XYZ file of C-alpha atoms in Angstrom:
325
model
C 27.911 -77.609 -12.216
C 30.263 -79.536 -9.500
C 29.671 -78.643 -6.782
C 32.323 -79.666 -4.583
C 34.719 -77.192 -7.369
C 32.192 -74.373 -6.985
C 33.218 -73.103 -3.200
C 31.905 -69.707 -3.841
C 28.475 -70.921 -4.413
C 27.719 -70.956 -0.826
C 23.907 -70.855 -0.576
C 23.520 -73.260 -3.344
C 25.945 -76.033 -1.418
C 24.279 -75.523 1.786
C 20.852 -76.112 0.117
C 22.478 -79.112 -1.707
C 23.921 -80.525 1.475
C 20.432 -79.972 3.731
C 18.326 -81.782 0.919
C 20.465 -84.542 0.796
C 20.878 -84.601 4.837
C 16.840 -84.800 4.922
C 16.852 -87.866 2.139
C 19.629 -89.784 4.301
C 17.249 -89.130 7.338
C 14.262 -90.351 5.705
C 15.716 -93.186 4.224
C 17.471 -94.603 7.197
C 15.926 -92.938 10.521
C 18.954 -93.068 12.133
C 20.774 -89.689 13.891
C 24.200 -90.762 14.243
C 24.684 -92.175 10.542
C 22.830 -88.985 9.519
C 25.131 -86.403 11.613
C 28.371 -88.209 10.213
C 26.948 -88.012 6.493
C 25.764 -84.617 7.154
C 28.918 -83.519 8.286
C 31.095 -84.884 5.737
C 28.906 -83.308 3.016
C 29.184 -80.079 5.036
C 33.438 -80.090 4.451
C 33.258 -81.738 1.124
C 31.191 -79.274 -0.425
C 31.431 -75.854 2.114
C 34.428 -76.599 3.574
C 37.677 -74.579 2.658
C 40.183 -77.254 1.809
C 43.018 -75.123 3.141
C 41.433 -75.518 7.225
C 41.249 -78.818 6.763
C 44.402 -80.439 8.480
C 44.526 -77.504 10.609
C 44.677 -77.705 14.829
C 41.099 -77.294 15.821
C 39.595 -77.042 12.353
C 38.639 -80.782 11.588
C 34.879 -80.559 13.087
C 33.671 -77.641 15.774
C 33.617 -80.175 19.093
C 37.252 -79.195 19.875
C 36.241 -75.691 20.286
C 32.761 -75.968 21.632
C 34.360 -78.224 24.613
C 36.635 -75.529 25.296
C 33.758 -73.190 25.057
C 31.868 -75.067 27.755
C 35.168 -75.569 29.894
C 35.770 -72.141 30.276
C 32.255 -71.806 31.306
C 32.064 -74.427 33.933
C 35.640 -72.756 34.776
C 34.746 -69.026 35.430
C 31.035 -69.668 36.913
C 31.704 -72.968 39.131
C 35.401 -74.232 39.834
C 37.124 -70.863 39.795
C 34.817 -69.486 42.447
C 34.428 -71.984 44.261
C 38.565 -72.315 44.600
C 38.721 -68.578 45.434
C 35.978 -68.382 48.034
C 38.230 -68.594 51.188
C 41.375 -66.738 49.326
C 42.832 -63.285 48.862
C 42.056 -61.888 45.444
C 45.562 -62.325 43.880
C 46.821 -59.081 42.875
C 48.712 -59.995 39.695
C 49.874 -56.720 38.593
C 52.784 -57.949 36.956
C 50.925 -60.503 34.835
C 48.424 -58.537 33.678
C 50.575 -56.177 32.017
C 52.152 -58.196 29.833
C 48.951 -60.510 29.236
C 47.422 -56.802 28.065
C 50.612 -55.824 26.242
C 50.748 -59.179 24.372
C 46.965 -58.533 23.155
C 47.731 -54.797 22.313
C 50.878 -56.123 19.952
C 48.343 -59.274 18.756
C 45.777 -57.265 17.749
C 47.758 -54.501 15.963
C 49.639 -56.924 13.857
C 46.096 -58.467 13.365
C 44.565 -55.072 12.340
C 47.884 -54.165 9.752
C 47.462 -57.574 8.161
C 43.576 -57.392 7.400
C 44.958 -54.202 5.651
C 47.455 -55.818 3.949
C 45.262 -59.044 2.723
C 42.928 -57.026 1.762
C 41.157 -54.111 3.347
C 43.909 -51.804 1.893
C 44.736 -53.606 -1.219
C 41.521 -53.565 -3.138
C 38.635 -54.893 -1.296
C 35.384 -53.466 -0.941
C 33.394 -52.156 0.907
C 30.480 -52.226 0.168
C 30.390 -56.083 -1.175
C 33.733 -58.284 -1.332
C 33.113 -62.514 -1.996
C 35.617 -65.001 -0.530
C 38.739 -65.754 -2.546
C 39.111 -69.429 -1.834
C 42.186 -69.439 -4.352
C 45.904 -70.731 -3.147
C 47.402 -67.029 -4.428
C 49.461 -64.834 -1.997
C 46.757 -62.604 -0.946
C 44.175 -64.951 -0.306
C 46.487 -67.471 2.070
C 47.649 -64.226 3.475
C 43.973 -64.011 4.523
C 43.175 -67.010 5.471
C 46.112 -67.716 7.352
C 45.146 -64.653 9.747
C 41.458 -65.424 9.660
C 43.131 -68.924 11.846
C 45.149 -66.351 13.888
C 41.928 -64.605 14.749
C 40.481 -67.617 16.222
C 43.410 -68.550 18.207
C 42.955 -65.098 19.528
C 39.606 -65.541 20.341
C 40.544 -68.365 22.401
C 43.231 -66.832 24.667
C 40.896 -64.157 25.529
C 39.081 -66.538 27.868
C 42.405 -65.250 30.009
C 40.478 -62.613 30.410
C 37.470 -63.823 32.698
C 40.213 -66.074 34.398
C 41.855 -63.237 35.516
C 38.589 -61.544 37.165
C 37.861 -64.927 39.024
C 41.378 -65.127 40.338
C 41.206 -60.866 41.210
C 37.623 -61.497 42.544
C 36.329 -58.719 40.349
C 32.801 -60.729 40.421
C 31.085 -57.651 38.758
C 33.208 -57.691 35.523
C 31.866 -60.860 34.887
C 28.287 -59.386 33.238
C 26.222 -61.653 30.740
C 27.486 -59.083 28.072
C 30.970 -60.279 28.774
C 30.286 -64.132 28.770
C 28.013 -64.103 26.324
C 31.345 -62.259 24.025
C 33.940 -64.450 24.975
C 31.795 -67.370 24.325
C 30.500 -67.082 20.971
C 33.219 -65.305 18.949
C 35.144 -68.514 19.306
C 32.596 -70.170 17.389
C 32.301 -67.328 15.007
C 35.790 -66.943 14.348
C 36.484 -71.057 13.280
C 33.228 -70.134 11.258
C 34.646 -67.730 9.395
C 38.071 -69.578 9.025
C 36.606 -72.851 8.107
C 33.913 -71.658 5.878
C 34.583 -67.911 4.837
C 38.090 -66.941 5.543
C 38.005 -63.577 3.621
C 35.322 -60.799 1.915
C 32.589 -59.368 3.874
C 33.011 -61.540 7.038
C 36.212 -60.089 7.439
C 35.175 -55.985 8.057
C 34.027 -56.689 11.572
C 37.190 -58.481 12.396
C 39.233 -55.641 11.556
C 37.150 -53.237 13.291
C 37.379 -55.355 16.083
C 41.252 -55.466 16.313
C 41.326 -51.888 15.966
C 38.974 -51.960 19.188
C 41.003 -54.290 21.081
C 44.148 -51.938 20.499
C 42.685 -49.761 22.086
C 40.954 -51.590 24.936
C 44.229 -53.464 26.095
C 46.025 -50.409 26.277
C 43.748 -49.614 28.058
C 43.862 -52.045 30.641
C 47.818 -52.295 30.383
C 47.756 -48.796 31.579
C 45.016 -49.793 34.292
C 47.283 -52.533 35.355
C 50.626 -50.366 35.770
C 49.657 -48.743 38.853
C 47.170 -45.879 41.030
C 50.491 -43.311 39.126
C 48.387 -43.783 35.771
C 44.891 -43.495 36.780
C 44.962 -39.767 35.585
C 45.489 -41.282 31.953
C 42.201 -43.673 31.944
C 39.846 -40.977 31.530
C 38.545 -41.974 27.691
C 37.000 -45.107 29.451
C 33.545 -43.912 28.150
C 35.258 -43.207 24.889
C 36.030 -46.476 24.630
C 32.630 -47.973 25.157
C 31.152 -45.758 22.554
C 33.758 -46.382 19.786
C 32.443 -50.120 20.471
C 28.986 -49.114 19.984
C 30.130 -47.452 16.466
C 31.741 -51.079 15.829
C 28.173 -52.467 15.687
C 26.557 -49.647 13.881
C 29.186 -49.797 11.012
C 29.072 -53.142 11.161
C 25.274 -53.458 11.059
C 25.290 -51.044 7.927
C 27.697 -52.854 6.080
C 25.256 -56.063 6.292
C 22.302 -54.396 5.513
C 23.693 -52.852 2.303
C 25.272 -56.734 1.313
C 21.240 -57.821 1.696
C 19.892 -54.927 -0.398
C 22.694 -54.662 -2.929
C 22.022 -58.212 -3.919
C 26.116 -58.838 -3.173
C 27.447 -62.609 -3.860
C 28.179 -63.002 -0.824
C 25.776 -66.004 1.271
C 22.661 -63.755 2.958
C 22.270 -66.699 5.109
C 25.677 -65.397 6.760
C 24.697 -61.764 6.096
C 21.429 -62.219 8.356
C 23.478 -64.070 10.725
C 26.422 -61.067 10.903
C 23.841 -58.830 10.851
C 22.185 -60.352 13.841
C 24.984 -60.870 15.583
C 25.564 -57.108 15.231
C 22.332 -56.277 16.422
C 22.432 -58.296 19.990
C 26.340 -56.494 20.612
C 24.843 -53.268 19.735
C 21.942 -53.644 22.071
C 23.854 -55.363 25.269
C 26.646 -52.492 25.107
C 23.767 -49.888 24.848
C 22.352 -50.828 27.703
C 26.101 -51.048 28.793
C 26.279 -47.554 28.176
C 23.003 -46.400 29.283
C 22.934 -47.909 32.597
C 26.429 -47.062 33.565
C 27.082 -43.762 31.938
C 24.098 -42.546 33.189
C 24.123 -43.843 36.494
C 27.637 -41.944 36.864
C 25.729 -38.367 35.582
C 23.257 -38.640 37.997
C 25.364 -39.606 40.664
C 27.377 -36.259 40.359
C 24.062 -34.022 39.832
C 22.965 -35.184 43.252
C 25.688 -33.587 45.091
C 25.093 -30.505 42.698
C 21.059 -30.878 43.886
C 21.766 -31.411 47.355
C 23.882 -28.298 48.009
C 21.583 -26.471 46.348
C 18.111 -27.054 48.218
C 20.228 -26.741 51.133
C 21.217 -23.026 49.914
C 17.566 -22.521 49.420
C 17.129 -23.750 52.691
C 19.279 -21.124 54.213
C 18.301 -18.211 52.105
C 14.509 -19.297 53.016
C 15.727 -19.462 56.699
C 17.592 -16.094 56.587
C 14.544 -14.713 54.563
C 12.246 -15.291 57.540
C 14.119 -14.644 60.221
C 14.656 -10.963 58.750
C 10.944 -10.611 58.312
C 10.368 -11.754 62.542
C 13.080 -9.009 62.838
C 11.560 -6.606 60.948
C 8.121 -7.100 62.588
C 9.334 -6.912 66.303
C 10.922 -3.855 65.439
C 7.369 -2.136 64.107
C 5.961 -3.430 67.390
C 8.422 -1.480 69.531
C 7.448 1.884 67.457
């Protein structure tokens, strides 16, 4: 078998490519020759040809320095540059940044259907085409889309620094907009198609929704009144994960050719999502419930109050009155 012909053969190349990474090592004892060799056995033998000659694709360091950019960006130099300024208001920006990511991510969502979610995949195991035919470029060429979108979604967390909206910047939200980056040039370097692909099209089916969302948030207090599926919103996400957890857990037990090493890793990455926007969920949600039952309490100890008031004061009545007789 040859394996640098045999791309579908994931697990068996990255096996291939560690053994011979751990010879090199042992051989030579030194990092940098071994991280070069390493690496050039990882895109001769994993790597989808097509990504190769691609912006960004070469090797991951392009993307991980923007990763840590954006980082040093939103948690040191952008608040430190606001500290002693106005939030800027933006309104008009925001509205077409959101609009731009609603039309993004429906064309995103209708061409995962048309590569291959409505023309024959399925669902319950699909392997990556790394053929040239239409379908499959069609497929990878939007798995590289996906990670471009990825990247202008640090926008985003720019746009809370510059507003000042300090509390929309949770861990949950970093940790998101840093690591599906990296996932996404992944998937489109490795895996651009099959089983990798049913969380991205879940997830631009999501992000429809949540930039209109916020386009509608940015367009003025006239359509607050039409913002009331917020929680909706959250809890369609938390579906995301679920389906997306199942749909990993039946490529492990089905025994699907598809590599479990990036099953476990999908499936993990499912699992951490699902739990931060639970406790999302749980600790806002809730928070909200109890805040409107404590009105609802209040006023009615303090009609307790009053009837237990009223209540004596009739019996102090009532006892004067035997008195006088």
């Amino acid at each position: 078998m040859d394996l640098k012909d045999n791309f579908t053969d994931f697990t068996l190349a990255s096996n291939y490519v560690m053994q011979l990474a751990i010879d090199e090592y042992q051989s030579d004892r030194n990092w940098t020759r071994l991280l070069d060799r390493y690496w050039n056995l990882v895109e001769e033998l994993i790597g989808d040809p097509r990504a190769k000659h691609l912006p960004f694709m070469d090797n991951p360091l392009p993307t991980l320095g923007m990763i840590l950019t954006y980082l040093v960006w939103v948690l040191i130099i952008g608040p430190t540059y606001m500290r002693d300024r106005k939030p800027m208001q933006l309104t008009n920006t925001l509205f077409y940044y959101n609009l731009f990511q609603v039309v993004l991510s429906g064309y995103m969502f209708y061409e995962h259907l048309m590569a291959g979610w409505a023309r024959g995949y399925s669902l319950t195991c699909q392997p990556v085409d790394y053929s040239d035919d239409h379908l499959s470029r069609r497929m990878f060429n939007l798995c590289y889309i996906y990670y471009l979108s990825k990247l202008s979604e640090f926008a985003d967390t720019i746009f809370f620094v510059l507003r000042k909206k300090k509390s929309q910047i949770s861990y949950l939200h970093l940790y998101h907009h840093s690591l599906t980056p990296i996932e996404a040039w992944i998937l489109t370097k490795f895996l651009a198609g099959g089983n990798a692909t049913l969380p991205n099209i879940i997830n631009n089916f999501v992000h429809t929704l949540m930039y209109f969302y916020y386009m509608l948030s940015a367009m003025g207090p006239r359509y607050q009144k039409y913002l009331w599926w917020k929680k909706y919103m959250t809890e369609i996400q938390i579906a995301q994960f679920v389906i997306c957890i199942g749909h990993a857990i039946n490529a492990l037990v089905t025994d699907c050719a598809f590599p479990k090493f990036i099953t476990l890793l999908l499936l993990g990455n499912a699992s951490i999502f699902f739990v931060l926007f639970m406790n999302f969920y749980l600790e806002n949600y809730r928070k909200q419930t109890s805040v409107k039952t404590e009105p609802e309490s209040a006023a009615k100890i303090q009609e307790m109050a009053i009837a237990s008031t009223f209540h004596e004061q009739q019996q102090e009545v009532t006892a004067l009155l035997n008195k006088e007789h």
